[in-house]
mmCIF file of C-alpha atoms in Angstrom:
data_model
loop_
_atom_site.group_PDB
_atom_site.id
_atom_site.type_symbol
_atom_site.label_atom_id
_atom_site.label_comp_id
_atom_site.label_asym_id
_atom_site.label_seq_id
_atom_site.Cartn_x
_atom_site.Cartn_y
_atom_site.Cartn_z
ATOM 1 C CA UNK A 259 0.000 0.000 0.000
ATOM 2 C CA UNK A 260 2.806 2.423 0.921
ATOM 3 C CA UNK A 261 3.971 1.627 -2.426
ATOM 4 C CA UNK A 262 1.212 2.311 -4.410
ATOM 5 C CA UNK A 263 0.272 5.634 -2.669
ATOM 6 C CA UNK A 264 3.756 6.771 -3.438
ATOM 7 C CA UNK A 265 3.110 5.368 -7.109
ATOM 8 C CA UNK A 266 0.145 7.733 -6.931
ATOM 9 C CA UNK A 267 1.806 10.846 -5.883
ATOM 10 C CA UNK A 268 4.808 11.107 -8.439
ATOM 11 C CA UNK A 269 1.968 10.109 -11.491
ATOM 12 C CA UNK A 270 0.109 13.486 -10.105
ATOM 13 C CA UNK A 271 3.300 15.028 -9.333
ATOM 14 C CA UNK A 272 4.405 14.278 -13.403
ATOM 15 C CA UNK A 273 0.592 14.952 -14.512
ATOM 16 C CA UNK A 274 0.508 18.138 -12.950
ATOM 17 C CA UNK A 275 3.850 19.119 -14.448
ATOM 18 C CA UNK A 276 3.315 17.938 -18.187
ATOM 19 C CA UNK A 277 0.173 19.484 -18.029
ATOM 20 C CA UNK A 278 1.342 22.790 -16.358
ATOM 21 C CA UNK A 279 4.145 23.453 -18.777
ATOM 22 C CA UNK A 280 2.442 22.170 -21.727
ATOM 23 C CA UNK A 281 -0.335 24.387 -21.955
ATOM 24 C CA UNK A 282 2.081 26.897 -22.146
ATOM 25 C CA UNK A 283 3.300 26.102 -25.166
ATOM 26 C CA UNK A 284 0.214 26.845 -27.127
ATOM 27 C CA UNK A 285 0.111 29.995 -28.729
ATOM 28 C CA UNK A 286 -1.736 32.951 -26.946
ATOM 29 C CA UNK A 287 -1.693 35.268 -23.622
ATOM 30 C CA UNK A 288 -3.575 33.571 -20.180
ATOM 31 C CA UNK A 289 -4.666 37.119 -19.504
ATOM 32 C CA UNK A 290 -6.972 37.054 -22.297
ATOM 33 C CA UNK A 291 -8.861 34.457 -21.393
ATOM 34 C CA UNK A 292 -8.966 36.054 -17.639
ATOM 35 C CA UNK A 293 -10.719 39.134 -19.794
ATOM 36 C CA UNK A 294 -12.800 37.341 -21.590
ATOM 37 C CA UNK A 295 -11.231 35.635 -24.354
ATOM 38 C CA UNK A 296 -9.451 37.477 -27.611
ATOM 39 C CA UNK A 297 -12.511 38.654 -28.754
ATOM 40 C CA UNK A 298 -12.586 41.063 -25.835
ATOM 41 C CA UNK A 299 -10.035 43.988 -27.056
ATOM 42 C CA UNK A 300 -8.805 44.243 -23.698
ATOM 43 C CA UNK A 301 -6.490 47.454 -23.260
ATOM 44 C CA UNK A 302 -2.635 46.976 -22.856
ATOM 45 C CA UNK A 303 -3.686 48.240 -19.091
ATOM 46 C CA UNK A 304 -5.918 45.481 -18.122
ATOM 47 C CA UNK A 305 -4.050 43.051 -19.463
ATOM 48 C CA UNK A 306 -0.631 43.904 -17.479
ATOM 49 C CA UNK A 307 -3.010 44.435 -14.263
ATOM 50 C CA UNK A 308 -4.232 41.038 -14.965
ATOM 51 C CA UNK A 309 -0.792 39.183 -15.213
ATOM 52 C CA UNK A 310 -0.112 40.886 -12.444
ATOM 53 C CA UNK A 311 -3.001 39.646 -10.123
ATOM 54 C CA UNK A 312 -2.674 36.452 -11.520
ATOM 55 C CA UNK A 313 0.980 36.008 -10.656
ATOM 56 C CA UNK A 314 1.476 35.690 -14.907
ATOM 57 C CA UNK A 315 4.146 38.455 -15.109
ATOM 58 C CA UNK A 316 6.627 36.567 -12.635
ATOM 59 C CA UNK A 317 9.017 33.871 -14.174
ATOM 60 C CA UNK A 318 7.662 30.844 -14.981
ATOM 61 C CA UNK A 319 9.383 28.731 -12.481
ATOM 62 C CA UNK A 320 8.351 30.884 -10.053
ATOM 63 C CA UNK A 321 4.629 30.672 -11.062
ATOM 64 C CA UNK A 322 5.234 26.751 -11.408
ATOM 65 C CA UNK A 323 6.451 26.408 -7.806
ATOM 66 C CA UNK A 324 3.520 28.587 -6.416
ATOM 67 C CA UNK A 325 1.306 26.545 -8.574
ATOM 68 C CA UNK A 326 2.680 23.239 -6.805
ATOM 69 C CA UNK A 327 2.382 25.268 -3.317
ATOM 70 C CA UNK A 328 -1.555 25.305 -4.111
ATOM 71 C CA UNK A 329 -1.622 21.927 -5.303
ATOM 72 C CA UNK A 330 -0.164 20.760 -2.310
ATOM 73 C CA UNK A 331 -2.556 22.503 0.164
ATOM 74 C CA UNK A 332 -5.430 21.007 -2.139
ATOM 75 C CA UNK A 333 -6.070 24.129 -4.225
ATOM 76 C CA UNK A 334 -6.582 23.797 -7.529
ATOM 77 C CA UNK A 335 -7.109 27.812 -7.822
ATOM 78 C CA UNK A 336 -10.035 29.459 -10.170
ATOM 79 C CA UNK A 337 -10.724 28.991 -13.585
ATOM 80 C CA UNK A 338 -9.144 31.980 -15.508
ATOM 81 C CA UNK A 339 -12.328 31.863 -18.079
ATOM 82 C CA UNK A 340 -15.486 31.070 -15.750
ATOM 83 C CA UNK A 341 -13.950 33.238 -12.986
ATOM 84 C CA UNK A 342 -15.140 30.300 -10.766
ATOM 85 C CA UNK A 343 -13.569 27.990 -8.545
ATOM 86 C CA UNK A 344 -11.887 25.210 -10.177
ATOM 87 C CA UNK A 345 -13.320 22.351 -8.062
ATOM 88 C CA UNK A 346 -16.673 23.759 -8.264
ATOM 89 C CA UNK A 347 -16.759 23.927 -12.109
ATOM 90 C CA UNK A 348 -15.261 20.159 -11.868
ATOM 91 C CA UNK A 349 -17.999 19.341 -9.556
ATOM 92 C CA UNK A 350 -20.926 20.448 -11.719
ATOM 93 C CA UNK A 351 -19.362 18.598 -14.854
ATOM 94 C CA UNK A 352 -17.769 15.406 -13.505
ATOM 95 C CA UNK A 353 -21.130 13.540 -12.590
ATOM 96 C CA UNK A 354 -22.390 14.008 -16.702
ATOM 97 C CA UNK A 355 -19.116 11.798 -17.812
ATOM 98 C CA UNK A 356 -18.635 9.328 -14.873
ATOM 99 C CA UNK A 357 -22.141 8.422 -15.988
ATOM 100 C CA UNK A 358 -20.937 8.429 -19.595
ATOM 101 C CA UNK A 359 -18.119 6.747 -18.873
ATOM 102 C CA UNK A 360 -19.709 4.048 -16.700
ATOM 103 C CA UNK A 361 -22.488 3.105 -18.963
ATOM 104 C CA UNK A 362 -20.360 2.610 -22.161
ATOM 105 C CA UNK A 363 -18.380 0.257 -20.450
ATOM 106 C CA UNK A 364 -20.929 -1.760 -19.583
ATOM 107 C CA UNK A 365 -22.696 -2.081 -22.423
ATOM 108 C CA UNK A 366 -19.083 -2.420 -24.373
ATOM 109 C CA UNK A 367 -18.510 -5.275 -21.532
ATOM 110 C CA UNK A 368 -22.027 -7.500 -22.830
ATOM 111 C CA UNK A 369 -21.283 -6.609 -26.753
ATOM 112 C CA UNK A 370 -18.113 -8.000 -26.449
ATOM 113 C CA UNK A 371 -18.941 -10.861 -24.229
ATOM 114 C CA UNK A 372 -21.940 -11.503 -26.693
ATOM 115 C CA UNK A 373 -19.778 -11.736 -29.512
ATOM 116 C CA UNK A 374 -16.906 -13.629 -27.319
ATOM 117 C CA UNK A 375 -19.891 -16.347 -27.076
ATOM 118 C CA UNK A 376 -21.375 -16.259 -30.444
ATOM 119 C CA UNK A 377 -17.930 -17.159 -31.928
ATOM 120 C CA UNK A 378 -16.597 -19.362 -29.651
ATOM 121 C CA UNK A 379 -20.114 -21.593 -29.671
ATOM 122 C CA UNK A 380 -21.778 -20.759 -32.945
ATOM 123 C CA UNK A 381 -18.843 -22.855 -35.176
ATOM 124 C CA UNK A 382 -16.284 -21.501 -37.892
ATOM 125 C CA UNK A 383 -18.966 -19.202 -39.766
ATOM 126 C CA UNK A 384 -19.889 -17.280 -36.229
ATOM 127 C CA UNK A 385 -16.321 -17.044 -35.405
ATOM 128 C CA UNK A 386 -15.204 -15.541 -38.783
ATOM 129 C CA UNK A 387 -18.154 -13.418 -38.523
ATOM 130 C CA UNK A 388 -17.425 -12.382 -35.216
ATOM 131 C CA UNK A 389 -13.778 -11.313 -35.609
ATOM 132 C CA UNK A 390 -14.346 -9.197 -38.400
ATOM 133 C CA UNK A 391 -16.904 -7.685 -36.624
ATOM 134 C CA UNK A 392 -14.698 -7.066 -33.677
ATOM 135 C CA UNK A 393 -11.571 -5.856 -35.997
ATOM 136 C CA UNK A 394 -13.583 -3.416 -37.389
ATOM 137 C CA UNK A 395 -15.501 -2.375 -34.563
ATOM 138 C CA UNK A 396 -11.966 -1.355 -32.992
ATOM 139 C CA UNK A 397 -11.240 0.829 -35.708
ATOM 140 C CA UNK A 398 -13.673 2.641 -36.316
ATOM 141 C CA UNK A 399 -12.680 6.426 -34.858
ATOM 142 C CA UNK A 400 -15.583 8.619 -32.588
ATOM 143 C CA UNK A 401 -15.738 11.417 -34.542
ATOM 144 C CA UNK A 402 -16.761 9.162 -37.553
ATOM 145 C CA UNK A 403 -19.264 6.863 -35.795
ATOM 146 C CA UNK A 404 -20.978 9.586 -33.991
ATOM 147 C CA UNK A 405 -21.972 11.556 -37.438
ATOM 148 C CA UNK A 406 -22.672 7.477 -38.593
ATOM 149 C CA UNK A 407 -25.294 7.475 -35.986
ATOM 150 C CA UNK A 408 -26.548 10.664 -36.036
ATOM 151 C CA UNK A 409 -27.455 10.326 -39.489
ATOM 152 C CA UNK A 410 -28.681 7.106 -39.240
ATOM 153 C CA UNK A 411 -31.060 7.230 -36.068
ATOM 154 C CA UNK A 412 -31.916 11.225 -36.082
ATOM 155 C CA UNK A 413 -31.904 12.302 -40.089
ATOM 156 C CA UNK A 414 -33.025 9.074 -41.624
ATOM 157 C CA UNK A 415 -34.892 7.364 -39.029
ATOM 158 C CA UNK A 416 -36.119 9.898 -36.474
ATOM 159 C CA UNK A 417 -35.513 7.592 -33.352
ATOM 160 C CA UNK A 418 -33.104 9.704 -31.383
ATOM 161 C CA UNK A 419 -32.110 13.326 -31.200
ATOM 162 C CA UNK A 420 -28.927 14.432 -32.915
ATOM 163 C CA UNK A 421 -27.807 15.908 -29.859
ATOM 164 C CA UNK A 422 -28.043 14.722 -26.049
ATOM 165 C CA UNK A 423 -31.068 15.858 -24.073
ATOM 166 C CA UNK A 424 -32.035 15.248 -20.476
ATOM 167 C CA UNK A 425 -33.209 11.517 -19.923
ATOM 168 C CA UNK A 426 -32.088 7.982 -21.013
ATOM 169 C CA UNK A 427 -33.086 9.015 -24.455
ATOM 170 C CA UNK A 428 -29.636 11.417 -24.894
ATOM 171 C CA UNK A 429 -27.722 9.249 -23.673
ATOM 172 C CA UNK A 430 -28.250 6.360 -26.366
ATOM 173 C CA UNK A 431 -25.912 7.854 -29.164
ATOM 174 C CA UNK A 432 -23.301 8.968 -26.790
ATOM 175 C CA UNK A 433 -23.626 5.947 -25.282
ATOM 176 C CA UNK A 434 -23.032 3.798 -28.325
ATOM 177 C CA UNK A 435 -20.549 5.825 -29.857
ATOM 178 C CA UNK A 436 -18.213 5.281 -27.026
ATOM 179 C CA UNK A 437 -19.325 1.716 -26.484
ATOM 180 C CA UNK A 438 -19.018 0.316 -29.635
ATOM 181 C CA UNK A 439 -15.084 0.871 -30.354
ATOM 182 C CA UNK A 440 -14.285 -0.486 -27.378
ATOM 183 C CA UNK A 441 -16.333 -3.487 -27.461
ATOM 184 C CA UNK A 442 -14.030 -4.538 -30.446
ATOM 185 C CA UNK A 443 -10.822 -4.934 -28.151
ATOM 186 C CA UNK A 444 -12.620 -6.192 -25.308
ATOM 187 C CA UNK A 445 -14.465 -8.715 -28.030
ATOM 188 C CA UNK A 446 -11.026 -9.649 -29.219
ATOM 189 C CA UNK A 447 -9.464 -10.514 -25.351
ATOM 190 C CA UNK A 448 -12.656 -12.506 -24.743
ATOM 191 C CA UNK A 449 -12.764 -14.130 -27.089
ATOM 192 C CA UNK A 450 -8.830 -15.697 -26.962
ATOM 193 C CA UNK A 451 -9.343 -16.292 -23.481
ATOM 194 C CA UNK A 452 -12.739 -18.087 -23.855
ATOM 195 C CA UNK A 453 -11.605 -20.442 -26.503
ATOM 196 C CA UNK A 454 -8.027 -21.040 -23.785
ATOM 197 C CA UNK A 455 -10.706 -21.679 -21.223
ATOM 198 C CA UNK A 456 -12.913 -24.221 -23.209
ATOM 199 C CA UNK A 457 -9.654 -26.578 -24.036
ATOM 200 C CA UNK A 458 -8.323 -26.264 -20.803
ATOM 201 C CA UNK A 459 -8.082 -29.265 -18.440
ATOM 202 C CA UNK A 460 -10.667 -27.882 -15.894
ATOM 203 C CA UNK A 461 -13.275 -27.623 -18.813
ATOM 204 C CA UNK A 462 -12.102 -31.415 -19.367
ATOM 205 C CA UNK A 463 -12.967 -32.394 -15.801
ATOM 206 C CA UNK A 464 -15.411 -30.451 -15.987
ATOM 207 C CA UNK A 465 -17.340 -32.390 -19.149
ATOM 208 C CA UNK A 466 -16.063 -35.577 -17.314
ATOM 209 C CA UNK A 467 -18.035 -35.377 -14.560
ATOM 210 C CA UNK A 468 -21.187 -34.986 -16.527
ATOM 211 C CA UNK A 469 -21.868 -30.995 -16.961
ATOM 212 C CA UNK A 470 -23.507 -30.231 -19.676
ATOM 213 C CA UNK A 471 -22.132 -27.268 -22.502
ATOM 214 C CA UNK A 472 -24.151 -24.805 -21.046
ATOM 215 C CA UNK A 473 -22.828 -25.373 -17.589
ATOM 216 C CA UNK A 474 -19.179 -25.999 -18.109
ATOM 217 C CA UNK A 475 -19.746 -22.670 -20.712
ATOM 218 C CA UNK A 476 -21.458 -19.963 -17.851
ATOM 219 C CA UNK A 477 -19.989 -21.802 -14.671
ATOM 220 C CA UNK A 478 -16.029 -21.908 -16.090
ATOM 221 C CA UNK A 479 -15.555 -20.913 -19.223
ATOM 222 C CA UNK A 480 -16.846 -17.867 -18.553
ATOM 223 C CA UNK A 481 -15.729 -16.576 -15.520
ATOM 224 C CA UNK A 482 -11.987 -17.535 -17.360
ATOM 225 C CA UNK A 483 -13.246 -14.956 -20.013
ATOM 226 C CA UNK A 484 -14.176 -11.922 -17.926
ATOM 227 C CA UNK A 485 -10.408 -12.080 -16.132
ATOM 228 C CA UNK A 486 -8.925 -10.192 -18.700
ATOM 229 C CA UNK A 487 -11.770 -7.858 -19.630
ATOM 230 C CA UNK A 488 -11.837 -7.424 -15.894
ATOM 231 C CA UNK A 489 -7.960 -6.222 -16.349
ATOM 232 C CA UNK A 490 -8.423 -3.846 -19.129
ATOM 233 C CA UNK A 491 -11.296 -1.869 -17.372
ATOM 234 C CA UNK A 492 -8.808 0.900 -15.977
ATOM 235 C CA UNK A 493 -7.022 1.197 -19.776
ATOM 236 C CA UNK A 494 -10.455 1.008 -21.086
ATOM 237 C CA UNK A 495 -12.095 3.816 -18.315
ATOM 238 C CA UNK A 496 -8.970 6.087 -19.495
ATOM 239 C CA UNK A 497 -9.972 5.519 -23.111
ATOM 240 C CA UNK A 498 -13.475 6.627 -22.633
ATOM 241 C CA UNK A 499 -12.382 9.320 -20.947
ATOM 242 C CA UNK A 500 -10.272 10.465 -23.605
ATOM 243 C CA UNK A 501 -13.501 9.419 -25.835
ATOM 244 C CA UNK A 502 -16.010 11.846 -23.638
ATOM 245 C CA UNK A 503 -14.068 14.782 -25.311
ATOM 246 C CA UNK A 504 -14.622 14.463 -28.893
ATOM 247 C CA UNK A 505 -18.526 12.985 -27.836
ATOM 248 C CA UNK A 506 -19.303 15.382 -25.709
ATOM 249 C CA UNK A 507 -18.750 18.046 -28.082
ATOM 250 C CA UNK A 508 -20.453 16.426 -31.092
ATOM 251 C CA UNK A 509 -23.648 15.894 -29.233
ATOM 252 C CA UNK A 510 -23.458 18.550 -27.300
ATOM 253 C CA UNK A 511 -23.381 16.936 -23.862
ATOM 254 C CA UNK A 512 -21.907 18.710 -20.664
ATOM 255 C CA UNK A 513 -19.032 16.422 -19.292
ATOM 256 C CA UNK A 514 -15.836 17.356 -18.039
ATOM 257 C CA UNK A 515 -14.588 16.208 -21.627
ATOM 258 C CA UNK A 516 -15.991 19.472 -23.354
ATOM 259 C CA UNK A 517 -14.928 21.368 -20.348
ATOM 260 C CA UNK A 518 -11.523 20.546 -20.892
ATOM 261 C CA UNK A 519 -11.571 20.814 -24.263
ATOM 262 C CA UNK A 520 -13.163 24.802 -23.826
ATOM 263 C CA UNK A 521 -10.605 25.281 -21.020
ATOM 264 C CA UNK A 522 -7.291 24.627 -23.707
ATOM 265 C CA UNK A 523 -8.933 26.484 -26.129
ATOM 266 C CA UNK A 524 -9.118 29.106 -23.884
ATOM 267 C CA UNK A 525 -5.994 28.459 -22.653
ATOM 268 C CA UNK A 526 -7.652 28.284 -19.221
ATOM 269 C CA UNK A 527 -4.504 26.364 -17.384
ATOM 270 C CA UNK A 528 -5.946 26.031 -13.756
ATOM 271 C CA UNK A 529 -8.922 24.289 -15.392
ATOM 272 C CA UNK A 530 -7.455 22.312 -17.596
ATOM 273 C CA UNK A 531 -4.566 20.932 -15.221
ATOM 274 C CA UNK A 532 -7.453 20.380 -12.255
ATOM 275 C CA UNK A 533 -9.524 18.547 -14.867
ATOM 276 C CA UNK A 534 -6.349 16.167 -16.060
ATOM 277 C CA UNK A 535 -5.458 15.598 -12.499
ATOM 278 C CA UNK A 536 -8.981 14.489 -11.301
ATOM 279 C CA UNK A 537 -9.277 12.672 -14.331
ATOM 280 C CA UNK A 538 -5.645 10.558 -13.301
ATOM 281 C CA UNK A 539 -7.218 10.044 -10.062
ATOM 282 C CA UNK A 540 -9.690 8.153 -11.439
ATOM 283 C CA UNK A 541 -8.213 6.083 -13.453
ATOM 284 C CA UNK A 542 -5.660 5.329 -10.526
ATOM 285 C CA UNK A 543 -9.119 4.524 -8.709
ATOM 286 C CA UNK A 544 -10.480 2.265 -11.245
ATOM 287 C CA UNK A 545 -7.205 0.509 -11.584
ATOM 288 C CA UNK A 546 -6.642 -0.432 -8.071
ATOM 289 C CA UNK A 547 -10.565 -1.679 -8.214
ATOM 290 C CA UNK A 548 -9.563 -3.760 -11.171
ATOM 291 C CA UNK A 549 -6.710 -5.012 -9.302
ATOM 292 C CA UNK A 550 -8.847 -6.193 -6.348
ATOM 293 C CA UNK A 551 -11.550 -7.515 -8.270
ATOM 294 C CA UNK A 552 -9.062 -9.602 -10.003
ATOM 295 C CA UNK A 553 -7.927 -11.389 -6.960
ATOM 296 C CA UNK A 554 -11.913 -11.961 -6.256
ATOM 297 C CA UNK A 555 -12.511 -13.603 -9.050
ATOM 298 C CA UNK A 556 -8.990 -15.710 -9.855
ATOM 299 C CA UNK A 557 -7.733 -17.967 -7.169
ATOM 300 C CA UNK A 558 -3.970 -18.086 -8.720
ATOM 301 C CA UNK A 559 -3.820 -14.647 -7.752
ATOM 302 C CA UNK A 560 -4.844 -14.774 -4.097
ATOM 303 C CA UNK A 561 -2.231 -17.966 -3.816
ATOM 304 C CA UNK A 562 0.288 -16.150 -5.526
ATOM 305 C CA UNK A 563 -0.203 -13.397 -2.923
ATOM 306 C CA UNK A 564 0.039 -15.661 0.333
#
């Protein structure tokens, strides 16, 4: 445990960095977007008053080592654009994506273990079918699939809206769009593992003592399966994540993925390094949960850990 907590302070230690110096690279002046963005012909007055109370005219190591000060002491300052404080505009967006986020997986999690099935039980046809389905599935890019969808279910069709509204109804696009990419990897690791499962010599036991396909398929095969799907859910929680961004835009959905993407645009750099650092905690979450629910679910583990 000591270990991983210290594991956890240098990634937010390096997070915080990258992301503190990088945004500085992008073309433009912070004290703009503390006045309102470029389109606000600020005077060369207000702008120099503004560096000022924003600590932007001092060196930037200086401003870096205040910045980690703050960080420290839990602060993750104001937003330069929203003139708001930056946990509170994290607050108000976070909810929108972890719900996102959360759904997509799962229903990414039952595509992929349908398909996982279908191949490994329907014979060579299923399985052929299956794997293209999965290969293509996988690269198929967001951006692309979500003006797919919106075409096909809100121009031609006129099942869904083009854009999310309040309710499950919004969420269905968005949903799919993030779900269905990654149900082609997870298909893929399934899939392997269920067809290492079903020649395995428990599976032979298993059939030995009598169990029928169905059982030796949902009682071992399986549970074999979900182990590695069970692995990938913290890479997988970071790709949706990632994912949110370029669908939360699209469909116009309020997530901490648009806010982010507003904030570097904006070149909002409290905002968008509070955002990526919440966002690493998370997935540091998720993987530790993966971790543990690993060692639930497979025995070798918990041996291998005594």
């Amino acid at each position: 445990m000591l270990l991983r907590l210290g594991g956890v302070v240098f990634v937010l230690w390096a997070v915080a960095t990258l992301t503190f110096f990088a945004i500085r690279l992008i073309p433009g002046d912070p004290a703009e977007a503390i006045l309102g963005g470029p389109g606000s012909q600020a005077s060369a007055e207000a702008l120099a008053q503004a560096r000022a109370d924003y600590g932007l005219d001092q060196p930037l190591i200086l401003q870096y080592l205040r910045f980690l000060g703050r960080l420290v002491m839990g602060d993750l300052g104001r937003s330069y654009a929203l003139h708001d404080s930056v946990l509170s505009v994290i607050g108000q967006n976070l909810g929108g994506t972890l719900l996102l986020a959360i759904m997509s997986l799962v229903v990414a999690s039952l595509i992929a273990l349908g398909l996982a099935a279908w191949s490994t039980r329907g014979g060579r046809i299923a399985a052929g079918i299956s794997s293209v389905l999965e290969i293509v599935a996988a690269a198929v890019p967001h951006f692309w699939l979500a003006i797919s969808l919106i075409l096909l279910f809100s121009s031609i069709l006129g099942w869904l809206p083009p854009v999310s509204v309040p309710g499950p109804v919004g969420l269905v696009l968005p949903v799919l769009t993030l779900a269905l990419p990654l149900s082609g990897f997870l298909g893929q690791v399934m899939r392997e593992s269920m067809l290492d499962a079903m020649a395995s010599p428990f599976v032979l036991s298993a059939r030995a003592r009598g169990e029928s396909e169905n059982e030796v398929f949902w009682l071992h095969a399986l549970r074999h399966a979900a182990i590695p799907a069970i692995g990938l859910a913290g890479w997988a929680f970071g790709a949706l994540i990632s994912g949110a961004v370029v669908v939360e835009t699209i469909f116009a959905r309020p997530g901490i993925g648009r806010s982010l993407l507003s904030a570097v645009q904006q070149r909002d750099v409290p905002l968008v390094v509070g955002v990526v650092i919440v966002v690493a905690l998370a997935y540091m979450l998720v993987t530790t949960l993966t971790d543990l629910a690993d060692r639930l679910i497979d025995p070798r583990l918990r041996r291998a850990d005594r």
